[in-house]
Every structure is written in C-alpha cells, then in structure tokens.
Amino acid sequence: MTGGTTEQAKRVDAHPGGAVDLETLGRAVKEAQYRHHRALDTRLAAVGTTLAQWDALRAIARSPGASAHELAMATFQGDQSFGTLAGRLAAQHLVERRQGRGRRIEHHLTEAGERTLEAGRAVAVEVLAASFAPLDEEERITLLGLLRRMGVDAGAHP
C-alpha cells in the first residue's frame, strides 16, 4: 500500500482524534476473506471440488486418522456439518472413513482425494498470489504477523 493510500484510508475510516473505526476494519477483513472464498470456490469448481471440500481434504492430509470432531475444529465447522461433508467426500471416493478405537471414526485420503487436493492447491496458489499481489513481501510478512498475533490474543478473550 502506498503512503498516500494509507493516509487516505485513515482519514476516511477514522474517528475524530485518529482512532480507526473498528467496524470498518472488521468489515475490510471480512471483505478480503469473502473475495478469497468466492474466487477459490469459482476456480475450484473447474477441478471438481468446492472450497469446503478442498479445505476438508487439506485438513485430512495434515492429520491422517483424525476424528470428525478434530477435523470440524480444523475447518471451522460444526460437528454435524463436517459429518455431512465427510459423507459426501466418502461417496465421491475422496475419503475413507475407518473404525478407530471405541466409537472413533478415522479419516484418510484416497488416491483420488490426494489428486483432488493437489489440483486444488495449484488453484489456491494462483488465486492467493493474485489476491496478495498489491502487497510487497514486507507488507505480507507484517500482515501475517498481525493476524497471527490477533489469533493468539483472541483465544485469551471471549
């Protein structure tokens, strides 16, 4: 972001005294997320999946054998929503659900699931590269650091 653009944003979205309007800031974060999700969903359709499905495949690849509850948490979904999604992925032969200890059902990618995951990664790299193109590397590092700090701090406060 150039200095002029930053100054302009501060003037437009600040309260008297220079405080940033938090509703405007929150909405800007939500708008960026929404644009990412829309672009990803649109482009992932070309490789035969959706953002929710691809994100689930990604979570399973990171934690093979994870339970539905663990994967629901990792994908920011409720248990019931993830269970429905996992059922669709299993019906498409992208995921295997295996009996674990007790009542635990473990999730694993199939070869088809791995192929879909990799195809989705190629799409995500392109979409995110275009989205973050206006930021230079230093700005990206700063943004990532700030968002991670917010995530850590947010966990301490309801």
PDB file of C-alpha atoms in Angstrom:
ATOM      1  CA  MET A   1       0.000   0.000   0.000  1.00  0.00           C
ATOM      2  CA  THR A   2       1.398   3.404  -0.837  1.00  0.00           C
ATOM      3  CA  GLY A   3       1.721   6.120   1.780  1.00  0.00           C
ATOM      4  CA  GLY A   4      -0.987   8.218   0.111  1.00  0.00           C
ATOM      5  CA  THR A   5      -3.440   5.355   0.082  1.00  0.00           C
ATOM      6  CA  THR A   6      -2.752   4.606   3.748  1.00  0.00           C
ATOM      7  CA  GLU A   7      -3.265   8.236   4.730  1.00  0.00           C
ATOM      8  CA  GLN A   8      -6.460   8.394   2.697  1.00  0.00           C
ATOM      9  CA  ALA A   9      -7.795   5.242   4.386  1.00  0.00           C
ATOM     10  CA  LYS A  10      -7.014   6.697   7.800  1.00  0.00           C
ATOM     11  CA  ARG A  11      -8.910   9.908   7.006  1.00  0.00           C
ATOM     12  CA  VAL A  12     -11.941   8.082   5.636  1.00  0.00           C
ATOM     13  CA  ASP A  13     -12.166   5.385   8.309  1.00  0.00           C
ATOM     14  CA  ALA A  14     -11.047   7.182  11.438  1.00  0.00           C
ATOM     15  CA  HIS A  15     -12.964   8.780  14.257  1.00  0.00           C
ATOM     16  CA  PRO A  16     -12.072  12.278  15.410  1.00  0.00           C
ATOM     17  CA  GLY A  17      -8.702  12.059  17.115  1.00  0.00           C
ATOM     18  CA  GLY A  18      -7.408   9.475  14.627  1.00  0.00           C
ATOM     19  CA  ALA A  19      -8.812   6.232  16.097  1.00  0.00           C
ATOM     20  CA  VAL A  20      -9.599   3.638  13.425  1.00  0.00           C
ATOM     21  CA  ASP A  21     -13.253   2.727  13.132  1.00  0.00           C
ATOM     22  CA  LEU A  22     -13.247  -0.908  14.299  1.00  0.00           C
ATOM     23  CA  GLU A  23     -16.423  -1.809  12.421  1.00  0.00           C
ATOM     24  CA  THR A  24     -14.833  -0.609   9.187  1.00  0.00           C
ATOM     25  CA  LEU A  25     -11.655  -2.552   9.964  1.00  0.00           C
ATOM     26  CA  GLY A  26     -13.617  -5.708  10.756  1.00  0.00           C
ATOM     27  CA  ARG A  27     -15.625  -5.338   7.570  1.00  0.00           C
ATOM     28  CA  ALA A  28     -12.455  -4.887   5.483  1.00  0.00           C
ATOM     29  CA  VAL A  29     -11.077  -8.173   6.867  1.00  0.00           C
ATOM     30  CA  LYS A  30     -14.406  -9.896   6.138  1.00  0.00           C
ATOM     31  CA  GLU A  31     -14.483  -8.468   2.593  1.00  0.00           C
ATOM     32  CA  ALA A  32     -10.974  -9.785   1.884  1.00  0.00           C
ATOM     33  CA  GLN A  33     -11.972 -13.219   3.187  1.00  0.00           C
ATOM     34  CA  TYR A  34     -15.169 -13.158   1.148  1.00  0.00           C
ATOM     35  CA  ARG A  35     -13.263 -12.291  -2.059  1.00  0.00           C
ATOM     36  CA  HIS A  36     -10.818 -15.149  -1.388  1.00  0.00           C
ATOM     37  CA  HIS A  37     -13.625 -17.618  -0.784  1.00  0.00           C
ATOM     38  CA  ARG A  38     -15.596 -16.575  -3.863  1.00  0.00           C
ATOM     39  CA  ALA A  39     -12.560 -16.726  -6.143  1.00  0.00           C
ATOM     40  CA  LEU A  40     -11.436 -20.054  -4.691  1.00  0.00           C
ATOM     41  CA  ASP A  41     -14.891 -21.615  -4.908  1.00  0.00           C
ATOM     42  CA  THR A  42     -15.286 -20.488  -8.513  1.00  0.00           C
ATOM     43  CA  ARG A  43     -11.862 -21.744  -9.584  1.00  0.00           C
ATOM     44  CA  LEU A  44     -12.025 -24.985  -7.567  1.00  0.00           C
ATOM     45  CA  ALA A  45     -15.207 -25.932  -9.414  1.00  0.00           C
ATOM     46  CA  ALA A  46     -13.034 -26.341 -12.515  1.00  0.00           C
ATOM     47  CA  VAL A  47     -11.102 -29.136 -10.761  1.00  0.00           C
ATOM     48  CA  GLY A  48     -14.287 -30.798  -9.495  1.00  0.00           C
ATOM     49  CA  THR A  49     -14.451 -29.628  -5.899  1.00  0.00           C
ATOM     50  CA  THR A  50     -15.640 -26.814  -3.660  1.00  0.00           C
ATOM     51  CA  LEU A  51     -13.774 -24.713  -1.134  1.00  0.00           C
ATOM     52  CA  ALA A  52     -15.388 -26.573   1.782  1.00  0.00           C
ATOM     53  CA  GLN A  53     -14.483 -29.954   0.284  1.00  0.00           C
ATOM     54  CA  TRP A  54     -10.934 -28.908  -0.594  1.00  0.00           C
ATOM     55  CA  ASP A  55     -10.405 -27.451   2.880  1.00  0.00           C
ATOM     56  CA  ALA A  56     -11.595 -30.736   4.403  1.00  0.00           C
ATOM     57  CA  LEU A  57      -9.208 -32.710   2.185  1.00  0.00           C
ATOM     58  CA  ARG A  58      -6.403 -30.375   3.244  1.00  0.00           C
ATOM     59  CA  ALA A  59      -7.226 -30.899   6.935  1.00  0.00           C
ATOM     60  CA  ILE A  60      -7.325 -34.693   6.498  1.00  0.00           C
ATOM     61  CA  ALA A  61      -3.981 -34.620   4.684  1.00  0.00           C
ATOM     62  CA  ARG A  62      -2.475 -32.650   7.578  1.00  0.00           C
ATOM     63  CA  SER A  63      -3.892 -35.067  10.177  1.00  0.00           C
ATOM     64  CA  PRO A  64      -4.481 -38.528   8.704  1.00  0.00           C
ATOM     65  CA  GLY A  65      -6.629 -40.604  11.041  1.00  0.00           C
ATOM     66  CA  ALA A  66      -8.213 -37.559  12.686  1.00  0.00           C
ATOM     67  CA  SER A  67     -11.749 -37.787  14.020  1.00  0.00           C
ATOM     68  CA  ALA A  68     -14.672 -35.863  12.559  1.00  0.00           C
ATOM     69  CA  HIS A  69     -14.667 -33.588  15.618  1.00  0.00           C
ATOM     70  CA  GLU A  70     -10.964 -32.788  15.214  1.00  0.00           C
ATOM     71  CA  LEU A  71     -11.470 -32.085  11.521  1.00  0.00           C
ATOM     72  CA  ALA A  72     -14.553 -29.958  12.188  1.00  0.00           C
ATOM     73  CA  MET A  73     -12.467 -27.792  14.513  1.00  0.00           C
ATOM     74  CA  ALA A  74      -9.638 -27.569  11.964  1.00  0.00           C
ATOM     75  CA  THR A  75     -12.034 -26.434   9.217  1.00  0.00           C
ATOM     76  CA  PHE A  76     -14.107 -24.038  11.368  1.00  0.00           C
ATOM     77  CA  GLN A  77     -17.262 -26.136  11.072  1.00  0.00           C
ATOM     78  CA  GLY A  78     -19.661 -27.742  13.461  1.00  0.00           C
ATOM     79  CA  ASP A  79     -19.508 -31.488  14.049  1.00  0.00           C
ATOM     80  CA  GLN A  80     -22.773 -32.159  12.207  1.00  0.00           C
ATOM     81  CA  SER A  81     -21.768 -30.034   9.191  1.00  0.00           C
ATOM     82  CA  PHE A  82     -18.413 -31.742   8.943  1.00  0.00           C
ATOM     83  CA  GLY A  83     -20.033 -35.170   9.268  1.00  0.00           C
ATOM     84  CA  THR A  84     -22.318 -34.373   6.330  1.00  0.00           C
ATOM     85  CA  LEU A  85     -19.369 -33.093   4.311  1.00  0.00           C
ATOM     86  CA  ALA A  86     -17.264 -36.166   5.132  1.00  0.00           C
ATOM     87  CA  GLY A  87     -20.149 -38.367   3.985  1.00  0.00           C
ATOM     88  CA  ARG A  88     -20.202 -36.579   0.616  1.00  0.00           C
ATOM     89  CA  LEU A  89     -16.413 -36.910   0.307  1.00  0.00           C
ATOM     90  CA  ALA A  90     -16.657 -40.632   1.073  1.00  0.00           C
ATOM     91  CA  ALA A  91     -19.449 -41.050  -1.508  1.00  0.00           C
ATOM     92  CA  GLN A  92     -17.160 -39.396  -4.083  1.00  0.00           C
ATOM     93  CA  HIS A  93     -14.362 -41.827  -3.096  1.00  0.00           C
ATOM     94  CA  LEU A  94     -12.107 -38.959  -1.989  1.00  0.00           C
ATOM     95  CA  VAL A  95     -12.005 -40.027   1.673  1.00  0.00           C
ATOM     96  CA  GLU A  96     -12.072 -43.325   3.532  1.00  0.00           C
ATOM     97  CA  ARG A  97     -13.677 -43.460   6.955  1.00  0.00           C
ATOM     98  CA  ARG A  98     -12.264 -46.257   9.097  1.00  0.00           C
ATOM     99  CA  GLN A  99     -13.215 -47.555  12.502  1.00  0.00           C
ATOM    100  CA  GLY A 100     -10.758 -46.396  15.168  1.00  0.00           C
ATOM    101  CA  ARG A 101     -10.660 -47.195  18.878  1.00  0.00           C
ATOM    102  CA  GLY A 102     -14.038 -47.206  20.540  1.00  0.00           C
ATOM    103  CA  ARG A 103     -16.561 -45.161  18.574  1.00  0.00           C
ATOM    104  CA  ARG A 104     -13.912 -43.082  16.857  1.00  0.00           C
ATOM    105  CA  ILE A 105     -14.112 -42.882  13.055  1.00  0.00           C
ATOM    106  CA  GLU A 106     -10.793 -42.011  11.430  1.00  0.00           C
ATOM    107  CA  HIS A 107     -10.492 -40.145   8.135  1.00  0.00           C
ATOM    108  CA  HIS A 108      -7.926 -40.812   5.403  1.00  0.00           C
ATOM    109  CA  LEU A 109      -7.497 -39.544   1.847  1.00  0.00           C
ATOM    110  CA  THR A 110      -7.851 -41.944  -1.037  1.00  0.00           C
ATOM    111  CA  GLU A 111      -5.646 -41.648  -4.133  1.00  0.00           C
ATOM    112  CA  ALA A 112      -8.460 -39.697  -5.801  1.00  0.00           C
ATOM    113  CA  GLY A 113      -8.633 -37.433  -2.750  1.00  0.00           C
ATOM    114  CA  GLU A 114      -4.906 -36.790  -2.956  1.00  0.00           C
ATOM    115  CA  ARG A 115      -5.217 -35.880  -6.651  1.00  0.00           C
ATOM    116  CA  THR A 116      -8.101 -33.508  -5.933  1.00  0.00           C
ATOM    117  CA  LEU A 117      -6.162 -31.940  -3.071  1.00  0.00           C
ATOM    118  CA  GLU A 118      -3.133 -31.311  -5.315  1.00  0.00           C
ATOM    119  CA  ALA A 119      -5.261 -29.868  -8.117  1.00  0.00           C
ATOM    120  CA  GLY A 120      -6.887 -27.568  -5.559  1.00  0.00           C
ATOM    121  CA  ARG A 121      -3.504 -26.456  -4.234  1.00  0.00           C
ATOM    122  CA  ALA A 122      -2.480 -25.291  -7.693  1.00  0.00           C
ATOM    123  CA  VAL A 123      -5.688 -23.255  -7.910  1.00  0.00           C
ATOM    124  CA  ALA A 124      -5.228 -21.798  -4.415  1.00  0.00           C
ATOM    125  CA  VAL A 125      -1.660 -20.701  -5.155  1.00  0.00           C
ATOM    126  CA  GLU A 126      -2.848 -18.798  -8.238  1.00  0.00           C
ATOM    127  CA  VAL A 127      -5.845 -17.197  -6.515  1.00  0.00           C
ATOM    128  CA  LEU A 128      -3.926 -16.154  -3.413  1.00  0.00           C
ATOM    129  CA  ALA A 129      -0.951 -14.862  -5.423  1.00  0.00           C
ATOM    130  CA  ALA A 130      -3.313 -12.602  -7.371  1.00  0.00           C
ATOM    131  CA  SER A 131      -5.111 -11.513  -4.210  1.00  0.00           C
ATOM    132  CA  PHE A 132      -1.952 -10.575  -2.329  1.00  0.00           C
ATOM    133  CA  ALA A 133      -0.201  -9.090  -5.391  1.00  0.00           C
ATOM    134  CA  PRO A 134      -0.844  -5.483  -4.274  1.00  0.00           C
ATOM    135  CA  LEU A 135       1.278  -6.126  -1.155  1.00  0.00           C
ATOM    136  CA  ASP A 136       5.047  -6.372  -1.272  1.00  0.00           C
ATOM    137  CA  GLU A 137       6.814  -9.129   0.678  1.00  0.00           C
ATOM    138  CA  GLU A 138       7.432  -6.922   3.726  1.00  0.00           C
ATOM    139  CA  GLU A 139       3.741  -5.971   3.881  1.00  0.00           C
ATOM    140  CA  ARG A 140       2.741  -9.630   3.596  1.00  0.00           C
ATOM    141  CA  ILE A 141       5.054 -10.543   6.476  1.00  0.00           C
ATOM    142  CA  THR A 142       3.622  -7.705   8.557  1.00  0.00           C
ATOM    143  CA  LEU A 143       0.032  -8.711   7.767  1.00  0.00           C
ATOM    144  CA  LEU A 144       0.680 -12.350   8.629  1.00  0.00           C
ATOM    145  CA  GLY A 145       2.345 -11.368  11.903  1.00  0.00           C
ATOM    146  CA  LEU A 146      -0.538  -9.094  12.872  1.00  0.00           C
ATOM    147  CA  LEU A 147      -3.187 -11.684  12.045  1.00  0.00           C
ATOM    148  CA  ARG A 148      -1.324 -14.375  13.978  1.00  0.00           C
ATOM    149  CA  ARG A 149      -0.990 -12.042  16.950  1.00  0.00           C
ATOM    150  CA  MET A 150      -4.723 -11.331  16.816  1.00  0.00           C
ATOM    151  CA  GLY A 151      -5.450 -15.073  16.714  1.00  0.00           C
ATOM    152  CA  VAL A 152      -3.325 -15.749  19.772  1.00  0.00           C
ATOM    153  CA  ASP A 153      -4.750 -12.791  21.659  1.00  0.00           C
ATOM    154  CA  ALA A 154      -8.317 -13.597  20.626  1.00  0.00           C
ATOM    155  CA  GLY A 155      -8.000 -17.060  22.142  1.00  0.00           C
ATOM    156  CA  ALA A 156      -7.493 -15.461  25.560  1.00  0.00           C
ATOM    157  CA  HIS A 157     -10.632 -13.307  25.332  1.00  0.00           C
ATOM    158  CA  PRO A 158     -14.223 -14.373  24.636  1.00  0.00           C
TER     159      PRO A 158
END
